[in-house]
Amino acid sequence: THSFAQDEKMNNLEHDNKLYYFGISIGMNAAQYKINQSSYFSKFDTIKNITPIWKPGFQVGILGNLRLSSFVDLRVTPLFVIREKAIRFDYLNDSTLNHSVESVLFNLPIEFKFKSERQTNFRFYVLAGGKLDYDFNANARSKRPDEIIKFKPVDFGYNLGLGFEFYYPNFIFSPEIKISNGLGNVLLRNTNEATNKALDRLSTRMVYISFLIQG
């Protein structure tokens, strides 16, 4: 009986009553564009197909968590994100152009965290909220007239995710997965390239897999 009780000991009990706490986050991501074609694409016989391609990346950041109730928290997780997205243009002359876009991104998500009842040293949670992105590598200010595609630096959107908390004596380990979709149009229309004119709208899609250490 004594051995069984030791196995069921609840770690880090005081953590559940903290008004706020901090942590760190590190992980990987995959990104892709959601594409809407323009009327130019259907009227002119230059490009026959436009395909977005998923590309990998990684991120690192910090966590700030505010306890609102026993089952709801408000969470802010500013991240620096390295991501890559690609678009393949297939031309009618059977040539292909693969255009990759590398970004160094500051990502600011503000999310509500809805927690389950704690089961000894385990808890499940879901996330919902919004995000603001700033891309330091966006080419919106470039003066080159032959840019294949131009992008705005600022984007906004929503996040949905789920995760698990594993309680250890001195910290909490949380793996989570999150979908992040942009709602803005990041395409900038100030170039006459056919690749740019064939697009009407570009929005971002990302999947984050993160590992958080909370104190």
mmCIF file of C-alpha atoms in Angstrom:
data_model
loop_
_atom_site.group_PDB
_atom_site.id
_atom_site.type_symbol
_atom_site.label_atom_id
_atom_site.label_comp_id
_atom_site.label_asym_id
_atom_site.label_seq_id
_atom_site.Cartn_x
_atom_site.Cartn_y
_atom_site.Cartn_z
ATOM 1 C CA THR A 1 0.000 0.000 0.000
ATOM 2 C CA HIS A 2 2.820 2.401 0.850
ATOM 3 C CA SER A 3 4.521 1.729 -2.490
ATOM 4 C CA PHE A 4 1.281 2.334 -4.402
ATOM 5 C CA ALA A 5 0.742 5.663 -2.637
ATOM 6 C CA GLN A 6 4.217 6.798 -3.600
ATOM 7 C CA ASP A 7 3.525 5.996 -7.268
ATOM 8 C CA GLU A 8 0.383 8.135 -7.155
ATOM 9 C CA LYS A 9 2.036 11.168 -5.560
ATOM 10 C CA MET A 10 0.985 14.425 -7.214
ATOM 11 C CA ASN A 11 3.980 16.494 -8.278
ATOM 12 C CA ASN A 12 4.150 20.291 -8.284
ATOM 13 C CA LEU A 13 0.835 20.779 -6.486
ATOM 14 C CA GLU A 14 1.421 24.498 -5.848
ATOM 15 C CA HIS A 15 1.653 25.129 -9.600
ATOM 16 C CA ASP A 16 -2.123 24.802 -10.059
ATOM 17 C CA ASN A 17 -2.735 27.836 -7.821
ATOM 18 C CA LYS A 18 -0.146 30.184 -9.351
ATOM 19 C CA LEU A 19 -1.654 33.390 -10.739
ATOM 20 C CA TYR A 20 0.982 33.499 -13.464
ATOM 21 C CA TYR A 21 4.067 31.611 -14.561
ATOM 22 C CA PHE A 22 6.605 31.543 -17.385
ATOM 23 C CA GLY A 23 8.342 28.996 -19.562
ATOM 24 C CA ILE A 24 10.224 28.332 -22.775
ATOM 25 C CA SER A 25 9.127 26.799 -26.060
ATOM 26 C CA ILE A 26 11.043 25.088 -28.850
ATOM 27 C CA GLY A 27 9.813 23.080 -31.795
ATOM 28 C CA MET A 28 9.371 22.585 -35.514
ATOM 29 C CA ASN A 29 6.833 23.733 -38.068
ATOM 30 C CA ALA A 30 5.578 23.199 -41.596
ATOM 31 C CA ALA A 31 4.256 26.050 -43.752
ATOM 32 C CA GLN A 32 2.364 26.453 -47.008
ATOM 33 C CA TYR A 33 0.478 29.138 -48.916
ATOM 34 C CA LYS A 34 -3.243 28.972 -49.594
ATOM 35 C CA ILE A 35 -3.618 30.281 -53.150
ATOM 36 C CA ASN A 36 -6.463 32.070 -54.959
ATOM 37 C CA GLN A 37 -5.903 32.562 -58.674
ATOM 38 C CA SER A 38 -6.658 35.851 -60.445
ATOM 39 C CA SER A 39 -8.580 36.459 -63.676
ATOM 40 C CA TYR A 40 -5.206 36.833 -65.427
ATOM 41 C CA PHE A 41 -4.562 33.129 -64.818
ATOM 42 C CA SER A 42 -7.652 32.069 -66.783
ATOM 43 C CA LYS A 43 -7.421 34.692 -69.558
ATOM 44 C CA PHE A 44 -3.761 34.337 -70.555
ATOM 45 C CA ASP A 45 -2.003 31.198 -71.731
ATOM 46 C CA THR A 46 1.259 31.650 -69.823
ATOM 47 C CA ILE A 47 0.827 29.501 -66.708
ATOM 48 C CA LYS A 48 -1.258 26.329 -66.626
ATOM 49 C CA ASN A 49 -0.942 25.366 -62.967
ATOM 50 C CA ILE A 50 0.089 26.886 -59.594
ATOM 51 C CA THR A 51 0.818 24.499 -56.723
ATOM 52 C CA PRO A 52 1.688 25.415 -53.108
ATOM 53 C CA ILE A 53 4.278 23.151 -51.439
ATOM 54 C CA TRP A 54 4.758 22.418 -47.745
ATOM 55 C CA LYS A 55 8.224 23.219 -46.332
ATOM 56 C CA PRO A 56 9.762 22.605 -42.858
ATOM 57 C CA GLY A 57 11.062 25.109 -40.312
ATOM 58 C CA PHE A 58 11.644 25.577 -36.586
ATOM 59 C CA GLN A 59 10.836 28.061 -33.814
ATOM 60 C CA VAL A 60 11.949 29.110 -30.338
ATOM 61 C CA GLY A 61 10.314 31.451 -27.838
ATOM 62 C CA ILE A 62 9.052 32.149 -24.347
ATOM 63 C CA LEU A 63 5.746 31.544 -22.578
ATOM 64 C CA GLY A 64 3.679 33.740 -20.278
ATOM 65 C CA ASN A 65 0.563 32.247 -18.661
ATOM 66 C CA LEU A 66 -2.144 34.013 -16.604
ATOM 67 C CA ARG A 67 -4.609 31.924 -14.599
ATOM 68 C CA LEU A 68 -8.202 33.121 -15.111
ATOM 69 C CA SER A 69 -9.983 30.215 -13.406
ATOM 70 C CA SER A 70 -9.429 26.584 -12.483
ATOM 71 C CA PHE A 71 -9.998 25.548 -16.083
ATOM 72 C CA VAL A 72 -9.171 28.616 -18.207
ATOM 73 C CA ASP A 73 -5.853 30.463 -18.707
ATOM 74 C CA LEU A 74 -4.776 33.346 -20.924
ATOM 75 C CA ARG A 75 -1.503 32.571 -22.679
ATOM 76 C CA VAL A 76 1.021 34.603 -24.682
ATOM 77 C CA THR A 77 3.839 32.795 -26.506
ATOM 78 C CA PRO A 78 6.055 35.174 -28.543
ATOM 79 C CA LEU A 79 8.200 33.193 -30.970
ATOM 80 C CA PHE A 80 10.996 33.710 -33.453
ATOM 81 C CA VAL A 81 10.172 31.447 -36.379
ATOM 82 C CA ILE A 82 12.326 30.276 -39.264
ATOM 83 C CA ARG A 83 9.990 29.039 -41.965
ATOM 84 C CA GLU A 84 10.022 28.294 -45.682
ATOM 85 C CA LYS A 85 7.177 28.092 -48.201
ATOM 86 C CA ALA A 86 7.309 27.211 -51.888
ATOM 87 C CA ILE A 87 5.151 27.632 -54.990
ATOM 88 C CA ARG A 88 5.543 25.652 -58.184
ATOM 89 C CA PHE A 89 4.529 27.302 -61.470
ATOM 90 C CA ASP A 90 3.900 24.969 -64.411
ATOM 91 C CA TYR A 91 3.995 26.736 -67.789
ATOM 92 C CA LEU A 92 2.234 25.744 -70.993
ATOM 93 C CA ASN A 93 5.590 25.136 -72.679
ATOM 94 C CA ASP A 94 6.145 22.314 -70.118
ATOM 95 C CA SER A 95 8.778 24.233 -68.130
ATOM 96 C CA THR A 96 8.551 24.501 -64.370
ATOM 97 C CA LEU A 97 9.556 27.208 -61.891
ATOM 98 C CA ASN A 98 9.939 26.377 -58.196
ATOM 99 C CA HIS A 99 9.938 29.528 -56.080
ATOM 100 C CA SER A 100 10.905 29.186 -52.391
ATOM 101 C CA VAL A 101 10.262 31.914 -49.825
ATOM 102 C CA GLU A 102 12.338 31.948 -46.629
ATOM 103 C CA SER A 103 11.059 33.968 -43.694
ATOM 104 C CA VAL A 104 12.411 35.108 -40.356
ATOM 105 C CA LEU A 105 9.201 35.717 -38.485
ATOM 106 C CA PHE A 106 8.191 37.284 -35.189
ATOM 107 C CA ASN A 107 4.999 35.511 -34.155
ATOM 108 C CA LEU A 108 2.798 36.863 -31.335
ATOM 109 C CA PRO A 109 -0.087 34.528 -30.436
ATOM 110 C CA ILE A 110 -2.618 35.410 -27.719
ATOM 111 C CA GLU A 111 -4.668 32.361 -26.815
ATOM 112 C CA PHE A 112 -7.174 31.008 -24.334
ATOM 113 C CA LYS A 113 -6.154 27.682 -22.809
ATOM 114 C CA PHE A 114 -9.023 25.415 -21.728
ATOM 115 C CA LYS A 115 -7.771 22.778 -19.285
ATOM 116 C CA SER A 116 -9.216 19.441 -18.209
ATOM 117 C CA GLU A 117 -9.350 18.221 -14.631
ATOM 118 C CA ARG A 118 -5.891 17.193 -13.493
ATOM 119 C CA GLN A 119 -5.394 13.412 -13.307
ATOM 120 C CA THR A 120 -2.544 12.942 -10.832
ATOM 121 C CA ASN A 121 0.414 14.169 -12.944
ATOM 122 C CA PHE A 122 -1.327 14.546 -16.283
ATOM 123 C CA ARG A 123 -3.639 17.107 -17.854
ATOM 124 C CA PHE A 124 -5.123 17.670 -21.328
ATOM 125 C CA TYR A 125 -5.836 21.112 -22.809
ATOM 126 C CA VAL A 126 -7.035 22.831 -25.980
ATOM 127 C CA LEU A 127 -6.097 26.273 -27.332
ATOM 128 C CA ALA A 128 -7.975 28.912 -29.319
ATOM 129 C CA GLY A 129 -6.922 32.466 -30.099
ATOM 130 C CA GLY A 130 -5.442 34.941 -32.530
ATOM 131 C CA LYS A 131 -1.967 35.795 -33.811
ATOM 132 C CA LEU A 132 0.013 38.656 -35.311
ATOM 133 C CA ASP A 133 3.057 37.976 -37.534
ATOM 134 C CA TYR A 134 5.837 40.226 -38.775
ATOM 135 C CA ASP A 135 8.131 38.884 -41.504
ATOM 136 C CA PHE A 136 11.587 40.501 -41.432
ATOM 137 C CA ASN A 137 12.406 38.971 -44.829
ATOM 138 C CA ALA A 138 9.369 40.280 -46.710
ATOM 139 C CA ASN A 139 10.344 41.972 -49.982
ATOM 140 C CA ALA A 140 7.600 44.619 -49.961
ATOM 141 C CA ARG A 141 10.176 47.448 -50.076
ATOM 142 C CA SER A 142 12.256 45.935 -52.851
ATOM 143 C CA LYS A 143 12.679 48.225 -55.887
ATOM 144 C CA ARG A 144 13.440 45.415 -58.328
ATOM 145 C CA PRO A 145 10.793 45.289 -61.085
ATOM 146 C CA ASP A 146 11.455 41.616 -61.818
ATOM 147 C CA GLU A 147 10.518 40.179 -58.422
ATOM 148 C CA ILE A 148 8.616 36.931 -59.063
ATOM 149 C CA ILE A 149 6.229 37.560 -56.156
ATOM 150 C CA LYS A 150 6.122 40.328 -53.575
ATOM 151 C CA PHE A 151 4.901 39.868 -50.021
ATOM 152 C CA LYS A 152 3.644 42.138 -47.259
ATOM 153 C CA PRO A 153 5.470 41.854 -43.925
ATOM 154 C CA VAL A 154 2.414 41.893 -41.618
ATOM 155 C CA ASP A 155 -0.127 39.092 -41.287
ATOM 156 C CA PHE A 156 -2.837 38.142 -38.798
ATOM 157 C CA GLY A 157 -4.981 35.073 -38.226
ATOM 158 C CA TYR A 158 -6.188 32.450 -35.776
ATOM 159 C CA ASN A 159 -4.720 29.464 -33.910
ATOM 160 C CA LEU A 160 -6.290 26.182 -32.792
ATOM 161 C CA GLY A 161 -4.399 23.512 -30.906
ATOM 162 C CA LEU A 162 -4.221 20.838 -28.282
ATOM 163 C CA GLY A 163 -1.601 19.665 -25.836
ATOM 164 C CA PHE A 164 -0.743 17.607 -22.779
ATOM 165 C CA GLU A 165 0.880 18.540 -19.479
ATOM 166 C CA PHE A 166 3.090 16.076 -17.626
ATOM 167 C CA TYR A 167 3.878 17.144 -14.059
ATOM 168 C CA TYR A 168 7.356 16.491 -12.685
ATOM 169 C CA PRO A 169 8.703 17.543 -9.268
ATOM 170 C CA ASN A 170 10.424 20.714 -10.563
ATOM 171 C CA PHE A 171 8.786 21.521 -13.904
ATOM 172 C CA ILE A 172 5.937 20.718 -16.283
ATOM 173 C CA PHE A 173 6.613 19.282 -19.739
ATOM 174 C CA SER A 174 4.030 20.030 -22.445
ATOM 175 C CA PRO A 175 4.074 18.695 -26.002
ATOM 176 C CA GLU A 176 1.478 20.358 -28.213
ATOM 177 C CA ILE A 177 0.355 20.652 -31.819
ATOM 178 C CA LYS A 178 -1.226 23.789 -33.245
ATOM 179 C CA ILE A 179 -2.779 24.872 -36.549
ATOM 180 C CA SER A 180 -2.184 28.521 -37.468
ATOM 181 C CA ASN A 181 -4.037 30.037 -40.436
ATOM 182 C CA GLY A 182 -3.610 33.563 -41.762
ATOM 183 C CA LEU A 183 -6.673 35.655 -42.566
ATOM 184 C CA GLY A 184 -4.899 38.498 -44.367
ATOM 185 C CA ASN A 185 -3.760 38.667 -47.979
ATOM 186 C CA VAL A 186 0.051 38.852 -47.930
ATOM 187 C CA LEU A 187 0.352 39.267 -51.704
ATOM 188 C CA LEU A 188 1.599 42.703 -52.779
ATOM 189 C CA ARG A 189 0.575 43.878 -56.252
ATOM 190 C CA ASN A 190 3.334 46.162 -57.518
ATOM 191 C CA THR A 191 5.164 44.014 -60.050
ATOM 192 C CA ASN A 192 4.282 43.129 -63.641
ATOM 193 C CA GLU A 193 5.672 39.596 -63.530
ATOM 194 C CA ALA A 194 3.203 36.975 -64.831
ATOM 195 C CA THR A 195 3.779 34.889 -61.698
ATOM 196 C CA ASN A 196 2.562 37.756 -59.544
ATOM 197 C CA LYS A 197 -0.369 38.729 -61.776
ATOM 198 C CA ALA A 198 -1.637 35.132 -61.910
ATOM 199 C CA LEU A 199 -2.325 35.293 -58.160
ATOM 200 C CA ASP A 200 -5.234 37.117 -56.563
ATOM 201 C CA ARG A 201 -4.657 36.192 -52.924
ATOM 202 C CA LEU A 202 -2.033 34.466 -50.779
ATOM 203 C CA SER A 203 -2.699 33.477 -47.178
ATOM 204 C CA THR A 204 -0.524 31.430 -44.851
ATOM 205 C CA ARG A 205 -1.034 27.988 -43.376
ATOM 206 C CA MET A 206 1.206 26.595 -40.657
ATOM 207 C CA VAL A 207 1.372 23.592 -38.361
ATOM 208 C CA TYR A 208 3.442 23.936 -35.174
ATOM 209 C CA ILE A 209 4.747 21.060 -33.073
ATOM 210 C CA SER A 210 6.140 22.520 -29.843
ATOM 211 C CA PHE A 211 7.715 21.295 -26.619
ATOM 212 C CA LEU A 212 7.225 23.587 -23.613
ATOM 213 C CA ILE A 213 8.985 23.600 -20.259
ATOM 214 C CA GLN A 214 6.924 25.485 -17.665
ATOM 215 C CA GLY A 215 8.070 26.592 -14.229
#
